[in-house]
JSON list of C-alpha atoms and ligand atoms in Angstrom, two decimals:
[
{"chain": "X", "resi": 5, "resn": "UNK", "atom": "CA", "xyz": [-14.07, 52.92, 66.65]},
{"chain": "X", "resi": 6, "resn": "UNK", "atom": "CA", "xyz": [-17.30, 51.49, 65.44]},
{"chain": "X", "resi": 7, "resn": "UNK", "atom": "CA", "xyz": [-19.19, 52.42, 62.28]},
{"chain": "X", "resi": 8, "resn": "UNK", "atom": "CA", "xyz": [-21.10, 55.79, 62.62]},
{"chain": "X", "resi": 9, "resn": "UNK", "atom": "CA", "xyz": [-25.03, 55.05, 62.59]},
{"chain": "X", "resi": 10, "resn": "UNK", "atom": "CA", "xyz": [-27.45, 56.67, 60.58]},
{"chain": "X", "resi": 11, "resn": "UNK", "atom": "CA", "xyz": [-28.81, 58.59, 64.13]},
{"chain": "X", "resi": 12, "resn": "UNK", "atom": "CA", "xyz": [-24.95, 59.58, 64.75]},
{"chain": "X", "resi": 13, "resn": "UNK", "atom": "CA", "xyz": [-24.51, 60.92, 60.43]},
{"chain": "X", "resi": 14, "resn": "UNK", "atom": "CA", "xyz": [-28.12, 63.09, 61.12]},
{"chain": "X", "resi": 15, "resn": "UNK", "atom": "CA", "xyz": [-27.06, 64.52, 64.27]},
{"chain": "X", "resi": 16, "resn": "UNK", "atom": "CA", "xyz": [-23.25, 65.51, 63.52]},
{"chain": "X", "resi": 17, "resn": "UNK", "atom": "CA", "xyz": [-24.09, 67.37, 60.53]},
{"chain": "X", "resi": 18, "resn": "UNK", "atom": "CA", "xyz": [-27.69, 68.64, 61.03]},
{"chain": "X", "resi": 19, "resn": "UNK", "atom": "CA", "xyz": [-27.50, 71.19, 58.39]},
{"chain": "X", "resi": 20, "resn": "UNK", "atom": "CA", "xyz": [-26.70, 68.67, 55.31]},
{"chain": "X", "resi": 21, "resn": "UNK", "atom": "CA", "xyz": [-29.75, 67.59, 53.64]},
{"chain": "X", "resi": 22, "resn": "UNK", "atom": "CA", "xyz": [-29.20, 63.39, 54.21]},
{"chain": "X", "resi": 23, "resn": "UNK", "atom": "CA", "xyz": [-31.28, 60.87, 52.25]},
{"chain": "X", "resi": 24, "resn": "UNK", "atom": "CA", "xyz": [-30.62, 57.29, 51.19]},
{"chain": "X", "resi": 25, "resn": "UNK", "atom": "CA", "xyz": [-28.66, 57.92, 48.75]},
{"chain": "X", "resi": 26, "resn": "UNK", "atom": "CA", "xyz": [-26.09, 60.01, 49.76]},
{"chain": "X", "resi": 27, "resn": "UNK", "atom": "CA", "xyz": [-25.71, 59.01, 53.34]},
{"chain": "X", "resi": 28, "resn": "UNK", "atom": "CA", "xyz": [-22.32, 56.70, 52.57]},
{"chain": "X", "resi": 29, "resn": "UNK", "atom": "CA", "xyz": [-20.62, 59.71, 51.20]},
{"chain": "X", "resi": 30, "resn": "UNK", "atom": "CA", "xyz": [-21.76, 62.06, 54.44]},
{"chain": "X", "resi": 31, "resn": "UNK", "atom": "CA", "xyz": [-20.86, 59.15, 56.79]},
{"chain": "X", "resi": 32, "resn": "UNK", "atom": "CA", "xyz": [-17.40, 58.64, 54.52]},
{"chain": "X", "resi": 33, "resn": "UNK", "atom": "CA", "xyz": [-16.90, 62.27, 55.82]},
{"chain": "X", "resi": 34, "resn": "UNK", "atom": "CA", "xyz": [-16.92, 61.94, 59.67]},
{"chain": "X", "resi": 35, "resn": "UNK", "atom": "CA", "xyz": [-14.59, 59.39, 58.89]},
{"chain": "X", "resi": 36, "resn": "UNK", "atom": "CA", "xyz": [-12.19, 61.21, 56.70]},
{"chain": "X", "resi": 37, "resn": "UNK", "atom": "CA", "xyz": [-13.08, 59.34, 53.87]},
{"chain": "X", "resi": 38, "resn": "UNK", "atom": "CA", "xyz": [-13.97, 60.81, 50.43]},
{"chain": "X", "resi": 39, "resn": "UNK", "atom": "CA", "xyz": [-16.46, 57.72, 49.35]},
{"chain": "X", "resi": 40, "resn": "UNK", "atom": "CA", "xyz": [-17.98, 58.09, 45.95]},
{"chain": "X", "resi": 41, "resn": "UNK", "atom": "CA", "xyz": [-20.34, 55.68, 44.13]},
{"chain": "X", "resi": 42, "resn": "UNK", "atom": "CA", "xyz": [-18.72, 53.34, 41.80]},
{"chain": "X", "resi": 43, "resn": "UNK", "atom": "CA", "xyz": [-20.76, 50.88, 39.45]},
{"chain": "X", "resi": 44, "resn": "UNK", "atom": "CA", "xyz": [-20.02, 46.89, 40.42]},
{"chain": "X", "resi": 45, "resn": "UNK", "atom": "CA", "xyz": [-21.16, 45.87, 37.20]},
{"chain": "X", "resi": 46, "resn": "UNK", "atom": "CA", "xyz": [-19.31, 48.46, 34.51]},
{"chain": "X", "resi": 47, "resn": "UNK", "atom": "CA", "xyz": [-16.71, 50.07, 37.32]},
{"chain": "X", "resi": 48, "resn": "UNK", "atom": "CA", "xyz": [-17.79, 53.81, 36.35]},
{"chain": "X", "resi": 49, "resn": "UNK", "atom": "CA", "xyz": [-17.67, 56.55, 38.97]},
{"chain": "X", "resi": 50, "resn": "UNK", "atom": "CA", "xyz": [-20.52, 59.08, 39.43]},
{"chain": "X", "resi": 51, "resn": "UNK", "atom": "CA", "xyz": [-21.27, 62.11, 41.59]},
{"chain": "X", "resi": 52, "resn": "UNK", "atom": "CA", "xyz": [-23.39, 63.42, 43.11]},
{"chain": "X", "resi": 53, "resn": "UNK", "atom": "CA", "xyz": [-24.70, 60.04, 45.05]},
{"chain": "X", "resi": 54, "resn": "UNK", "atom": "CA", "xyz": [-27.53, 58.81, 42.86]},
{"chain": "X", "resi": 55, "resn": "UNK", "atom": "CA", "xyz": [-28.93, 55.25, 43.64]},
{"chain": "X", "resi": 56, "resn": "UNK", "atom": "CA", "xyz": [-28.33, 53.58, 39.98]},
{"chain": "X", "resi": 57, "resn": "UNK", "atom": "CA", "xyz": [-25.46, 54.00, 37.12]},
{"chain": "X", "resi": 58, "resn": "UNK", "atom": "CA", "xyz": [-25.79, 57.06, 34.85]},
{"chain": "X", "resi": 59, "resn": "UNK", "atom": "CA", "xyz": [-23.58, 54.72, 32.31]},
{"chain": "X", "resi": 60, "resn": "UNK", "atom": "CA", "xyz": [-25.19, 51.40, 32.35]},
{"chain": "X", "resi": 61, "resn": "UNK", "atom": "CA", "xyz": [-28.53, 51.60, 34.62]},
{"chain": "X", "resi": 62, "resn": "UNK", "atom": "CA", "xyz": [-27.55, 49.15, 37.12]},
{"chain": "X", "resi": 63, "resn": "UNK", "atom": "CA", "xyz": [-28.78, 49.71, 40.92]},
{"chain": "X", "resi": 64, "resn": "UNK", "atom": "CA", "xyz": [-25.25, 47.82, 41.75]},
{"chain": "X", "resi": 65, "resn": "UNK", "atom": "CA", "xyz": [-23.70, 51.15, 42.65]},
{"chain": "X", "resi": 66, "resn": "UNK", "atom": "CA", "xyz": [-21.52, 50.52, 45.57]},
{"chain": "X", "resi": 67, "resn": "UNK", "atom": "CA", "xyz": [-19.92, 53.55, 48.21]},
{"chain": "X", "resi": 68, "resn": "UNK", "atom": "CA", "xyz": [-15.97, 53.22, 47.28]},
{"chain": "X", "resi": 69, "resn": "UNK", "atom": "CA", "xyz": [-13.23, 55.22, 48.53]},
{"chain": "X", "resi": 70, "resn": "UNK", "atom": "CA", "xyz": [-11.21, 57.73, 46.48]},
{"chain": "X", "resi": 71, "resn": "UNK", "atom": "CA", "xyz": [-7.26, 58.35, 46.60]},
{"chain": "X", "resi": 72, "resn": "UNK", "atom": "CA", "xyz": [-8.34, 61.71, 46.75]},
{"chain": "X", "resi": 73, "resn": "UNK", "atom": "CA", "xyz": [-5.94, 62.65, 43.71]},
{"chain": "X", "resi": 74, "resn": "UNK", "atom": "CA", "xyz": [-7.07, 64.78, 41.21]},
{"chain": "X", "resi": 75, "resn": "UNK", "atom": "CA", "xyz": [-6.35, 68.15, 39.24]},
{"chain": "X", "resi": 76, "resn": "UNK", "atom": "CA", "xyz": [-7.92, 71.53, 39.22]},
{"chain": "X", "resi": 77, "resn": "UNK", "atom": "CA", "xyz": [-10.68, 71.73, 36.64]},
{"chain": "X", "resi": 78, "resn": "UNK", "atom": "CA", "xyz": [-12.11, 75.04, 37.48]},
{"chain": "X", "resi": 79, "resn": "UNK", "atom": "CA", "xyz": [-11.56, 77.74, 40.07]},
{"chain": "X", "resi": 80, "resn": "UNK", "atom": "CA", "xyz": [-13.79, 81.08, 41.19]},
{"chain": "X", "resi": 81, "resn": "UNK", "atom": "CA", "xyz": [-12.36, 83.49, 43.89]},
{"chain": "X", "resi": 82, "resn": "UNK", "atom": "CA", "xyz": [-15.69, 84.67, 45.72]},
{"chain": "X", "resi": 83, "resn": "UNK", "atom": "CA", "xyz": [-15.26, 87.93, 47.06]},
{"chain": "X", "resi": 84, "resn": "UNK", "atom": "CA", "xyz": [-18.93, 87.67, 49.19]},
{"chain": "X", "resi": 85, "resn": "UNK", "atom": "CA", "xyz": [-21.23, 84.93, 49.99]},
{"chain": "X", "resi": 86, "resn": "UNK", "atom": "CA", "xyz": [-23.22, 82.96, 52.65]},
{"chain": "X", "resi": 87, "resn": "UNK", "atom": "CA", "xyz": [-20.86, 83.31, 56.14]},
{"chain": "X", "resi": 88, "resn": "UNK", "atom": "CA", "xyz": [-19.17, 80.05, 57.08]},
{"chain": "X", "resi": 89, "resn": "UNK", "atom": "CA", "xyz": [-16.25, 78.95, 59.50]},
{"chain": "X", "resi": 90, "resn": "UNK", "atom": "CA", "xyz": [-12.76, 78.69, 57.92]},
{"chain": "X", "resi": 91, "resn": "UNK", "atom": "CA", "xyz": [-14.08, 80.70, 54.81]},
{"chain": "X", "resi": 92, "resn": "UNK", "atom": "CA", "xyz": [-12.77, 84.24, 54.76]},
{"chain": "X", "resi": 93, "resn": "UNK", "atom": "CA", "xyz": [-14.03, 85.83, 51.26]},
{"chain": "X", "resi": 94, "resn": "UNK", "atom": "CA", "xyz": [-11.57, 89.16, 52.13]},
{"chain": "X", "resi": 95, "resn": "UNK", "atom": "CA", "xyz": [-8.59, 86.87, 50.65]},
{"chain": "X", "resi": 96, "resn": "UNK", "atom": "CA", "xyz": [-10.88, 86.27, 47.99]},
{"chain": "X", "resi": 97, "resn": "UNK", "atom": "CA", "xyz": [-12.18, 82.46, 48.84]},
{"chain": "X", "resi": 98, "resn": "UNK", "atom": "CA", "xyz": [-11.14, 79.85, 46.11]},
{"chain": "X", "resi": 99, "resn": "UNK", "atom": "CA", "xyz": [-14.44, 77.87, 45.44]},
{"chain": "X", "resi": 100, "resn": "UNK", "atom": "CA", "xyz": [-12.43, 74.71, 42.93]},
{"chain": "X", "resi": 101, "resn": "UNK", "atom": "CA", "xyz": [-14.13, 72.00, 40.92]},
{"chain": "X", "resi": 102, "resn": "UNK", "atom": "CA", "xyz": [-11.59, 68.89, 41.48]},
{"chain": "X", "resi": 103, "resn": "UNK", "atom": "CA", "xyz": [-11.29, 65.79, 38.68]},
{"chain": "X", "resi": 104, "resn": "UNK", "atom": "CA", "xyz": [-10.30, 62.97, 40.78]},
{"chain": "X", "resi": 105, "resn": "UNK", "atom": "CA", "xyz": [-7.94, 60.22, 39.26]},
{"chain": "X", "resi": 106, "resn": "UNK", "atom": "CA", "xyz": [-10.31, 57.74, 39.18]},
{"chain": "X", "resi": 107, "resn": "UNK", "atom": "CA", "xyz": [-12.09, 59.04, 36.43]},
{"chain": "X", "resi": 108, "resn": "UNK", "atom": "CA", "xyz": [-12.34, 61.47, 32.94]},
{"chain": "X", "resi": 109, "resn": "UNK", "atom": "CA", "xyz": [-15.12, 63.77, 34.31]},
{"chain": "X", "resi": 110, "resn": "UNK", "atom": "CA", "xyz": [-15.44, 62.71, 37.66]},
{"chain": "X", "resi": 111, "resn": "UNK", "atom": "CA", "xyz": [-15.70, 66.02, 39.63]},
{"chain": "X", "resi": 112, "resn": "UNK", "atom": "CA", "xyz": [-16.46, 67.49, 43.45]},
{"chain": "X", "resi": 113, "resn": "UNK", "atom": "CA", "xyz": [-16.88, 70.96, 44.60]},
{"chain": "X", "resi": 114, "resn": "UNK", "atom": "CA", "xyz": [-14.80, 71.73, 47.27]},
{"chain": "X", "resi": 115, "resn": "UNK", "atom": "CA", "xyz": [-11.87, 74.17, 47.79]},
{"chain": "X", "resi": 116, "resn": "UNK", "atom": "CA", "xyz": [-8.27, 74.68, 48.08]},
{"chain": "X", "resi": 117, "resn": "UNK", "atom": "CA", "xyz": [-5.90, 75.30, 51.04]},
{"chain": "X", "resi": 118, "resn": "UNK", "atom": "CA", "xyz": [-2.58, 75.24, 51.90]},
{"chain": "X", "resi": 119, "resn": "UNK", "atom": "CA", "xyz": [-1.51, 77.39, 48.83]},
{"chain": "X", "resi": 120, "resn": "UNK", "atom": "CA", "xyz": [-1.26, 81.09, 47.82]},
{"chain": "X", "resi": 121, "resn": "UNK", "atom": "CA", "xyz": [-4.30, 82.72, 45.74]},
{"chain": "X", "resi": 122, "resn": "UNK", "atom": "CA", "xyz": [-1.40, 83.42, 43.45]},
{"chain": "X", "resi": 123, "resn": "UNK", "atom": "CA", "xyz": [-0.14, 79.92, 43.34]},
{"chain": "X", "resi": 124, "resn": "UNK", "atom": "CA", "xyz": [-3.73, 78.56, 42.09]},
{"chain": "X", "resi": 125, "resn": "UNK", "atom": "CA", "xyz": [-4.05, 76.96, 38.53]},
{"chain": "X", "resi": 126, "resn": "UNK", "atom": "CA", "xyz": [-6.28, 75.30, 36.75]},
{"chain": "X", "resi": 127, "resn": "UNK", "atom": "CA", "xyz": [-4.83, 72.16, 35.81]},
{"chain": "X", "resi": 128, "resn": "UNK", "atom": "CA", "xyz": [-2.49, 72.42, 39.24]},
{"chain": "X", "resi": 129, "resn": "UNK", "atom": "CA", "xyz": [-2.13, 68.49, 40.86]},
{"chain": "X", "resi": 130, "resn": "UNK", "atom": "CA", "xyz": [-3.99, 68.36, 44.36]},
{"chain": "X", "resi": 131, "resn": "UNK", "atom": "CA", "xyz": [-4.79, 66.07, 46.97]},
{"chain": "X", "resi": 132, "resn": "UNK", "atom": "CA", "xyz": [-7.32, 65.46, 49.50]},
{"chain": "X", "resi": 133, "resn": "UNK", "atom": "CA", "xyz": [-6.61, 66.91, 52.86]},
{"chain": "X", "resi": 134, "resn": "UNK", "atom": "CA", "xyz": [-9.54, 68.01, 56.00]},
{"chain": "X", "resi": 135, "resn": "UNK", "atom": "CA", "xyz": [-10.91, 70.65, 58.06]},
{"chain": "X", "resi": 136, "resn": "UNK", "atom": "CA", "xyz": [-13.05, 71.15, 60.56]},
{"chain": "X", "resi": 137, "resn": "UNK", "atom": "CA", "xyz": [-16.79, 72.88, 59.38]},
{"chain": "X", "resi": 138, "resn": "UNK", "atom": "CA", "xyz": [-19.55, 73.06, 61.80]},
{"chain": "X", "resi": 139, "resn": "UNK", "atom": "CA", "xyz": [-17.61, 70.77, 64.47]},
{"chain": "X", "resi": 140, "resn": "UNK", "atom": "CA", "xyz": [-17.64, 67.84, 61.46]},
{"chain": "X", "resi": 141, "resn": "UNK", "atom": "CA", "xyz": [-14.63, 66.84, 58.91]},
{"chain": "X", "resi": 142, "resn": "UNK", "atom": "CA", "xyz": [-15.01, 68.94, 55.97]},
{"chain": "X", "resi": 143, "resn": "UNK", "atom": "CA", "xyz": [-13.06, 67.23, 52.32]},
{"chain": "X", "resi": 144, "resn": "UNK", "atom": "CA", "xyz": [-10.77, 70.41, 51.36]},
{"chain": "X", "resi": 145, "resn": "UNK", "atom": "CA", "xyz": [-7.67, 70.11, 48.38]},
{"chain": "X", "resi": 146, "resn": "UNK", "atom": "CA", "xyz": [-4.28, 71.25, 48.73]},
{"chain": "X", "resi": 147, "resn": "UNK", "atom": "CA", "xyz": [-1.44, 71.19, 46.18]},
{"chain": "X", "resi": 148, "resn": "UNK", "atom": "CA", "xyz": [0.28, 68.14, 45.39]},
{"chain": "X", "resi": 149, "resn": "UNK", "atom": "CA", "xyz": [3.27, 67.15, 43.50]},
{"chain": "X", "resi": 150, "resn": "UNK", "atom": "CA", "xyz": [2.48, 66.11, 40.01]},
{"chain": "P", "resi": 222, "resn": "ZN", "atom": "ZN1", "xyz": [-22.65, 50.82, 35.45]}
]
């Protein structure tokens, strides 16, 4: 498989808003890849994509791949919202901020699956797992051992 071109990234998820700077971590996605900026020249982590280093100011921010560990720092149950495949807010839908590994305050929006409502914690270990959203690999969280 060859790499996914910037033509390919527009057209597979033609509802994301795509720029420059965030096209590595949409394009990380069609290839089941959770990539997230990391400095070269101080090694710190940031998201959302932004094209220099909140920590030190360098433009040497370079689109690395996560382990996709991380904990539960936050959770919401949404009982209505926007419709969207695979969300069903009857259950209610979990809506989770996730702190990767990598990184003290390193965090993504995403949600939870392969778990019961009742089974959700904050704090509870997950790790990165897919769907399917709008025909396009979607970064979801399911519980991991600790
Ligand atoms: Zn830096």
């Amino acid at each position: 498989m060859g790499a996914i071109t910037d033509q390919e990234l527009l057209a597979r998820l033609p509802d994301t808003l795509i720029d420059h700077d965030n096209k590595e971590f949409y394009r990380g996605w069609l290839e089941r890849r959770l990539v997230l900026n990391r400095c070269a020249d101080c090694g710190f982590w940031h998201h959302a994509p932004r094209a220099w280093c909140p920590q030190c100011w360098s433009h040497n921010v370079v689109p690395t791949e996560v382990s996709g560990r991380g904990t539960v720092h936050l959770l919401i149950f949404l009982h209505q919202g926007p419709p969207a495949p695979g969300v069903d807010y009857s259950t209610p839908h979990p809506v989770a901020t996730i702190e990767l590994a990598e990184q003290e305050g390193l965090r993504i929006q995403s949600t939870i699956v392969n778990c019961a409502r009742d089974d959700m914690r904050i704090g509870m270990p997950v790790k990165l797992t897919w769907v399917e959203r709008y025909g396009a690999p979607y970064p979801v969280f399911e519980p991991a051992e600790a």
